[in-house]
mmCIF file of C-alpha atoms and ligand atoms in Angstrom:
data_model
loop_
_atom_site.group_PDB
_atom_site.id
_atom_site.type_symbol
_atom_site.label_atom_id
_atom_site.label_comp_id
_atom_site.label_asym_id
_atom_site.label_seq_id
_atom_site.Cartn_x
_atom_site.Cartn_y
_atom_site.Cartn_z
ATOM 1 C CA UNK A 1 -21.772 -7.713 20.847
ATOM 2 C CA UNK A 2 -18.119 -6.403 19.973
ATOM 3 C CA UNK A 3 -15.414 -8.281 19.112
ATOM 4 C CA UNK A 4 -11.420 -7.203 20.018
ATOM 5 C CA UNK A 5 -11.397 -4.573 17.736
ATOM 6 C CA UNK A 6 -14.196 -2.781 19.321
ATOM 7 C CA UNK A 7 -16.292 -3.430 16.556
ATOM 8 C CA UNK A 8 -19.843 -5.374 15.830
ATOM 9 C CA UNK A 9 -19.363 -8.960 14.974
ATOM 10 C CA UNK A 10 -19.218 -10.044 10.932
ATOM 11 C CA UNK A 11 -23.339 -11.425 11.470
ATOM 12 C CA UNK A 12 -24.414 -8.254 13.275
ATOM 13 C CA UNK A 13 -22.916 -5.912 10.348
ATOM 14 C CA UNK A 14 -24.723 -8.688 7.638
ATOM 15 C CA UNK A 15 -27.763 -8.160 9.342
ATOM 16 C CA UNK A 16 -27.382 -4.460 9.223
ATOM 17 C CA UNK A 17 -26.809 -4.368 5.921
ATOM 18 C CA UNK A 18 -29.394 -6.739 4.847
ATOM 19 C CA UNK A 19 -32.213 -4.521 6.506
ATOM 20 C CA UNK A 20 -30.849 -1.451 4.749
ATOM 21 C CA UNK A 21 -30.939 -3.082 1.681
ATOM 22 C CA UNK A 22 -34.091 -4.341 1.979
ATOM 23 C CA UNK A 23 -35.034 -0.702 2.858
ATOM 24 C CA UNK A 24 -33.590 0.708 0.024
ATOM 25 C CA UNK A 25 -35.686 -1.378 -2.002
ATOM 26 C CA UNK A 26 -38.370 -0.187 -0.762
ATOM 27 C CA UNK A 27 -39.009 -3.641 0.911
ATOM 28 C CA UNK A 28 -40.241 -4.490 4.503
ATOM 29 C CA UNK A 29 -37.508 -6.193 6.031
ATOM 30 C CA UNK A 30 -39.829 -9.203 7.485
ATOM 31 C CA UNK A 31 -38.568 -12.466 9.039
ATOM 32 C CA UNK A 32 -38.737 -14.300 5.564
ATOM 33 C CA UNK A 33 -37.377 -11.441 3.611
ATOM 34 C CA UNK A 34 -33.937 -11.313 6.107
ATOM 35 C CA UNK A 35 -33.855 -15.249 5.976
ATOM 36 C CA UNK A 36 -33.683 -15.456 2.233
ATOM 37 C CA UNK A 37 -31.141 -12.417 1.861
ATOM 38 C CA UNK A 38 -28.871 -13.741 4.562
ATOM 39 C CA UNK A 39 -29.482 -17.410 3.682
ATOM 40 C CA UNK A 40 -30.213 -18.247 7.061
ATOM 41 C CA UNK A 41 -33.331 -19.774 8.946
ATOM 42 C CA UNK A 42 -35.977 -17.963 9.586
ATOM 43 C CA UNK A 43 -35.914 -19.059 13.343
ATOM 44 C CA UNK A 44 -32.413 -17.621 13.745
ATOM 45 C CA UNK A 45 -33.665 -14.700 12.065
ATOM 46 C CA UNK A 46 -36.140 -13.928 14.857
ATOM 47 C CA UNK A 47 -33.596 -14.308 17.963
ATOM 48 C CA UNK A 48 -30.766 -11.924 16.317
ATOM 49 C CA UNK A 49 -33.727 -9.414 15.252
ATOM 50 C CA UNK A 50 -34.670 -9.540 18.904
ATOM 51 C CA UNK A 51 -31.087 -8.995 20.008
ATOM 52 C CA UNK A 52 -30.262 -6.131 17.604
ATOM 53 C CA UNK A 53 -33.589 -4.441 18.997
ATOM 54 C CA UNK A 54 -32.424 -5.096 22.474
ATOM 55 C CA UNK A 55 -28.879 -3.431 21.557
ATOM 56 C CA UNK A 56 -30.617 -0.565 20.017
ATOM 57 C CA UNK A 57 -29.910 -1.172 16.468
ATOM 58 C CA UNK A 58 -33.198 -2.117 14.783
ATOM 59 C CA UNK A 59 -36.706 -1.205 16.132
ATOM 60 C CA UNK A 60 -39.003 -4.262 15.083
ATOM 61 C CA UNK A 61 -42.842 -3.123 14.423
ATOM 62 C CA UNK A 62 -45.086 -6.280 14.584
ATOM 63 C CA UNK A 63 -46.203 -7.304 11.191
ATOM 64 C CA UNK A 64 -44.317 -4.443 9.821
ATOM 65 C CA UNK A 65 -40.918 -5.733 9.968
ATOM 66 C CA UNK A 66 -37.631 -4.362 11.166
ATOM 67 C CA UNK A 67 -36.192 -0.850 10.920
ATOM 68 C CA UNK A 68 -32.625 0.373 11.628
ATOM 69 C CA UNK A 69 -32.775 2.814 14.517
ATOM 70 C CA UNK A 70 -30.527 6.060 13.740
ATOM 71 C CA UNK A 71 -27.321 4.195 15.160
ATOM 72 C CA UNK A 72 -28.292 0.921 13.436
ATOM 73 C CA UNK A 73 -28.308 3.090 10.243
ATOM 74 C CA UNK A 74 -25.233 4.645 11.150
ATOM 75 C CA UNK A 75 -23.283 1.023 11.525
ATOM 76 C CA UNK A 76 -24.717 0.012 7.989
ATOM 77 C CA UNK A 77 -23.244 2.860 6.155
ATOM 78 C CA UNK A 78 -20.291 2.276 7.444
ATOM 79 C CA UNK A 79 -19.782 -1.466 6.440
ATOM 80 C CA UNK A 80 -21.304 -0.161 3.230
ATOM 81 C CA UNK A 81 -18.774 2.258 2.679
ATOM 82 C CA UNK A 82 -16.002 -0.463 3.939
ATOM 83 C CA UNK A 83 -17.412 -2.487 1.084
ATOM 84 C CA UNK A 84 -17.948 -0.086 -1.744
ATOM 85 C CA UNK A 85 -14.079 1.358 -1.507
ATOM 86 C CA UNK A 86 -12.647 -2.168 -1.032
ATOM 87 C CA UNK A 87 -14.504 -2.520 -4.583
ATOM 88 C CA UNK A 88 -13.469 0.607 -6.130
ATOM 89 C CA UNK A 89 -9.789 -0.001 -5.115
ATOM 90 C CA UNK A 90 -9.563 -3.460 -6.199
ATOM 91 C CA UNK A 91 -10.530 -2.335 -9.616
ATOM 92 C CA UNK A 92 -8.950 1.169 -9.959
ATOM 93 C CA UNK A 93 -5.552 0.273 -8.362
ATOM 94 C CA UNK A 94 -5.176 -3.697 -8.291
ATOM 95 C CA UNK A 95 -6.654 -4.260 -11.689
ATOM 96 C CA UNK A 96 -9.399 -6.748 -10.628
ATOM 97 C CA UNK A 97 -12.304 -7.296 -13.352
ATOM 98 C CA UNK A 98 -15.624 -5.690 -11.631
ATOM 99 C CA UNK A 99 -17.295 -9.054 -11.582
ATOM 100 C CA UNK A 100 -14.613 -10.220 -8.961
ATOM 101 C CA UNK A 101 -14.660 -7.917 -6.261
ATOM 102 C CA UNK A 102 -18.077 -8.214 -4.632
ATOM 103 C CA UNK A 103 -16.882 -11.618 -3.171
ATOM 104 C CA UNK A 104 -13.840 -10.091 -1.698
ATOM 105 C CA UNK A 105 -15.175 -6.901 -0.523
ATOM 106 C CA UNK A 106 -18.278 -9.433 1.276
ATOM 107 C CA UNK A 107 -14.834 -10.602 3.441
ATOM 108 C CA UNK A 108 -12.694 -7.855 3.599
ATOM 109 C CA UNK A 109 -15.426 -5.561 4.624
ATOM 110 C CA UNK A 110 -15.260 -7.029 8.320
ATOM 111 C CA UNK A 111 -12.011 -7.256 8.939
ATOM 112 C CA UNK A 112 -10.299 -3.825 7.158
ATOM 113 C CA UNK A 113 -9.736 -0.829 9.877
ATOM 114 C CA UNK A 114 -10.879 2.429 9.453
ATOM 115 C CA UNK A 115 -7.529 3.519 8.848
ATOM 116 C CA UNK A 116 -6.983 1.284 5.987
ATOM 117 C CA UNK A 117 -10.269 2.109 4.208
ATOM 118 C CA UNK A 118 -9.112 5.923 5.398
ATOM 119 C CA UNK A 119 -6.163 4.870 3.112
ATOM 120 C CA UNK A 120 -7.600 3.703 0.128
ATOM 121 C CA UNK A 121 -10.088 5.947 -0.274
ATOM 122 C CA UNK A 122 -7.392 9.085 -0.147
ATOM 123 C CA UNK A 123 -5.292 6.916 -2.416
ATOM 124 C CA UNK A 124 -8.492 6.969 -4.707
ATOM 125 C CA UNK A 125 -9.183 10.623 -4.230
ATOM 126 C CA UNK A 126 -12.269 10.126 -2.483
ATOM 127 C CA UNK A 127 -14.485 7.998 -5.246
ATOM 128 C CA UNK A 128 -18.264 8.938 -4.771
ATOM 129 C CA UNK A 129 -19.007 5.945 -6.788
ATOM 130 C CA UNK A 130 -17.756 2.544 -6.508
ATOM 131 C CA UNK A 131 -17.285 0.169 -9.558
ATOM 132 C CA UNK A 132 -20.663 -0.960 -10.165
ATOM 133 C CA UNK A 133 -22.085 2.414 -10.037
ATOM 134 C CA UNK A 134 -23.396 2.497 -6.439
ATOM 135 C CA UNK A 135 -22.822 5.604 -3.960
ATOM 136 C CA UNK A 136 -20.191 5.901 -1.691
ATOM 137 C CA UNK A 137 -21.542 6.649 1.799
ATOM 138 C CA UNK A 138 -19.025 9.441 3.275
ATOM 139 C CA UNK A 139 -16.903 9.078 6.739
ATOM 140 C CA UNK A 140 -19.923 11.453 8.344
ATOM 141 C CA UNK A 141 -22.634 8.412 6.657
ATOM 142 C CA UNK A 142 -24.067 10.997 4.086
ATOM 143 C CA UNK A 143 -25.206 8.975 1.015
ATOM 144 C CA UNK A 144 -26.649 9.728 -2.224
ATOM 145 C CA UNK A 145 -30.067 8.419 -2.404
ATOM 146 C CA UNK A 146 -29.877 5.973 -5.344
ATOM 147 C CA UNK A 147 -33.425 5.305 -6.457
ATOM 148 C CA UNK A 148 -33.343 4.434 -10.465
ATOM 149 C CA UNK A 149 -35.636 2.388 -12.379
ATOM 150 C CA UNK A 150 -34.226 -1.090 -13.847
ATOM 151 C CA UNK A 151 -33.797 -1.443 -17.844
ATOM 152 C CA UNK A 152 -36.617 -3.785 -17.637
ATOM 153 C CA UNK A 153 -39.045 -1.714 -16.816
ATOM 154 C CA UNK A 154 -38.492 1.327 -19.268
ATOM 155 C CA UNK A 155 -41.023 2.151 -22.076
ATOM 156 C CA UNK A 156 -40.066 1.338 -25.541
ATOM 157 C CA UNK A 157 -38.515 4.323 -27.517
ATOM 158 C CA UNK A 158 -36.676 5.619 -23.895
ATOM 159 C CA UNK A 159 -33.288 6.907 -24.009
ATOM 160 C CA UNK A 160 -31.876 5.958 -20.662
ATOM 161 C CA UNK A 161 -28.228 6.394 -18.817
ATOM 162 C CA UNK A 162 -27.005 3.340 -16.968
ATOM 163 C CA UNK A 163 -26.568 4.456 -13.793
ATOM 164 C CA UNK A 164 -25.641 1.259 -11.851
ATOM 165 C CA UNK A 165 -25.617 -2.288 -11.897
ATOM 166 C CA UNK A 166 -26.350 -5.066 -9.151
ATOM 167 C CA UNK A 167 -23.023 -6.344 -8.561
ATOM 168 C CA UNK A 168 -23.530 -9.942 -7.065
ATOM 169 C CA UNK A 169 -24.095 -12.059 -10.139
ATOM 170 C CA UNK A 170 -20.569 -12.461 -11.800
ATOM 171 C CA UNK A 171 -22.074 -14.121 -14.993
ATOM 172 C CA UNK A 172 -24.340 -11.465 -15.303
ATOM 173 C CA UNK A 173 -21.841 -8.524 -14.984
ATOM 174 C CA UNK A 174 -19.328 -10.590 -17.288
ATOM 175 C CA UNK A 175 -22.764 -10.280 -19.980
ATOM 176 C CA UNK A 176 -23.429 -6.586 -19.256
ATOM 177 C CA UNK A 177 -19.820 -5.652 -19.637
ATOM 178 C CA UNK A 178 -19.517 -7.708 -23.244
ATOM 179 C CA UNK A 179 -22.769 -5.632 -24.092
ATOM 180 C CA UNK A 180 -21.113 -2.674 -23.281
ATOM 181 C CA UNK A 181 -23.932 -1.596 -20.342
ATOM 182 C CA UNK A 182 -22.072 -0.129 -17.804
ATOM 183 C CA UNK A 183 -22.363 2.883 -15.941
ATOM 184 C CA UNK A 184 -22.150 6.145 -17.460
ATOM 185 C CA UNK A 185 -23.339 4.991 -21.088
ATOM 186 C CA UNK A 186 -26.403 6.237 -22.792
ATOM 187 C CA UNK A 187 -28.846 3.386 -24.258
ATOM 188 C CA UNK A 188 -32.516 3.161 -26.489
ATOM 189 C CA UNK A 189 -34.781 0.732 -25.906
ATOM 190 C CA UNK A 190 -35.790 0.034 -29.420
ATOM 191 C CA UNK A 191 -38.144 -3.298 -28.622
ATOM 192 C CA UNK A 192 -39.373 -5.357 -26.339
ATOM 193 C CA UNK A 193 -40.494 -8.965 -27.059
ATOM 194 C CA UNK A 194 -43.129 -10.677 -25.611
ATOM 195 C CA UNK A 195 -40.820 -12.651 -23.397
ATOM 196 C CA UNK A 196 -39.051 -9.618 -21.827
ATOM 197 C CA UNK A 197 -36.152 -9.323 -24.155
ATOM 198 C CA UNK A 198 -34.906 -5.857 -25.194
ATOM 199 C CA UNK A 199 -33.277 -4.824 -28.382
ATOM 200 C CA UNK A 200 -31.451 -1.675 -27.434
ATOM 201 C CA UNK A 201 -28.796 0.764 -29.313
ATOM 202 C CA UNK A 202 -25.849 1.547 -26.989
ATOM 203 C CA UNK A 203 -24.123 4.748 -27.023
ATOM 204 C CA UNK A 204 -23.466 6.593 -30.706
ATOM 205 C CA UNK A 205 -23.602 3.090 -32.270
ATOM 206 C CA UNK A 206 -26.341 1.707 -34.261
ATOM 207 C CA UNK A 207 -25.450 -1.776 -33.912
ATOM 208 C CA UNK A 208 -28.197 -3.432 -32.224
ATOM 209 C CA UNK A 209 -28.365 -5.586 -29.119
ATOM 210 C CA UNK A 210 -30.141 -7.900 -27.241
ATOM 211 C CA UNK A 211 -30.637 -8.102 -23.442
ATOM 212 C CA UNK A 212 -32.457 -10.466 -21.687
ATOM 213 C CA UNK A 213 -35.429 -9.405 -19.386
ATOM 214 C CA UNK A 214 -33.543 -10.981 -16.416
ATOM 215 C CA UNK A 215 -30.149 -9.160 -17.228
ATOM 216 C CA UNK A 216 -32.008 -6.007 -17.850
ATOM 217 C CA UNK A 217 -33.808 -6.272 -14.412
ATOM 218 C CA UNK A 218 -30.193 -5.779 -12.826
ATOM 219 C CA UNK A 219 -29.312 -2.654 -14.772
ATOM 220 C CA UNK A 220 -30.440 0.280 -12.915
ATOM 221 C CA UNK A 221 -30.947 3.482 -15.417
ATOM 222 C CA UNK A 222 -32.163 7.202 -15.278
ATOM 223 C CA UNK A 223 -34.347 8.115 -18.195
ATOM 224 C CA UNK A 224 -32.919 10.888 -20.372
ATOM 225 C CA UNK A 225 -35.450 11.666 -22.928
HETATM 226 ZN ZN1 ZN B 1 -20.515 -5.345 -3.742
#
């Protein structure tokens, strides 16, 4: 279960993160859901979930999927903290574009030592959010709840603030940036057509832009007005 550095193995960390992510989205961490998120066969999920339950990191409730135990949740948040600090460091200090940091962080989050992460966080002034707007868990494992509506769901006429964006698709992140849909900006939904495409106005400018429904679903917002 532990590697040479006294840490959980990469695959264990990925499982805990996947259960955490499904839980945050309010979805059941079923075998099928985990297999899909982790891109593995359902048969290998069953074995791993059983082992993680034996190690006290997961509790498995029949038909209701896997849940993180207190120590499982703590480990998941440690990996997520590493991931988000690395993403922030790569953009802020090394000048990476925001669409290129997720894949790097997916690899480095398993390798970086606590000391390196602490040094990166310190150099960044202990940031609270990563470049995609996701909250960074503290060293103590506290994390701000981040349950927002997606831009695809808000009512026509609503003024919203972009809070976060999905960090996984490089193409989508480039499109969001080109549209100006980045955390912190305000946007008004002017229209939604029958295919789900939105017409929006961003910030002070009254220039209208079109956002495809699939892209809007990856932009998380809070309604301002
Ligand atoms: Zn990421």
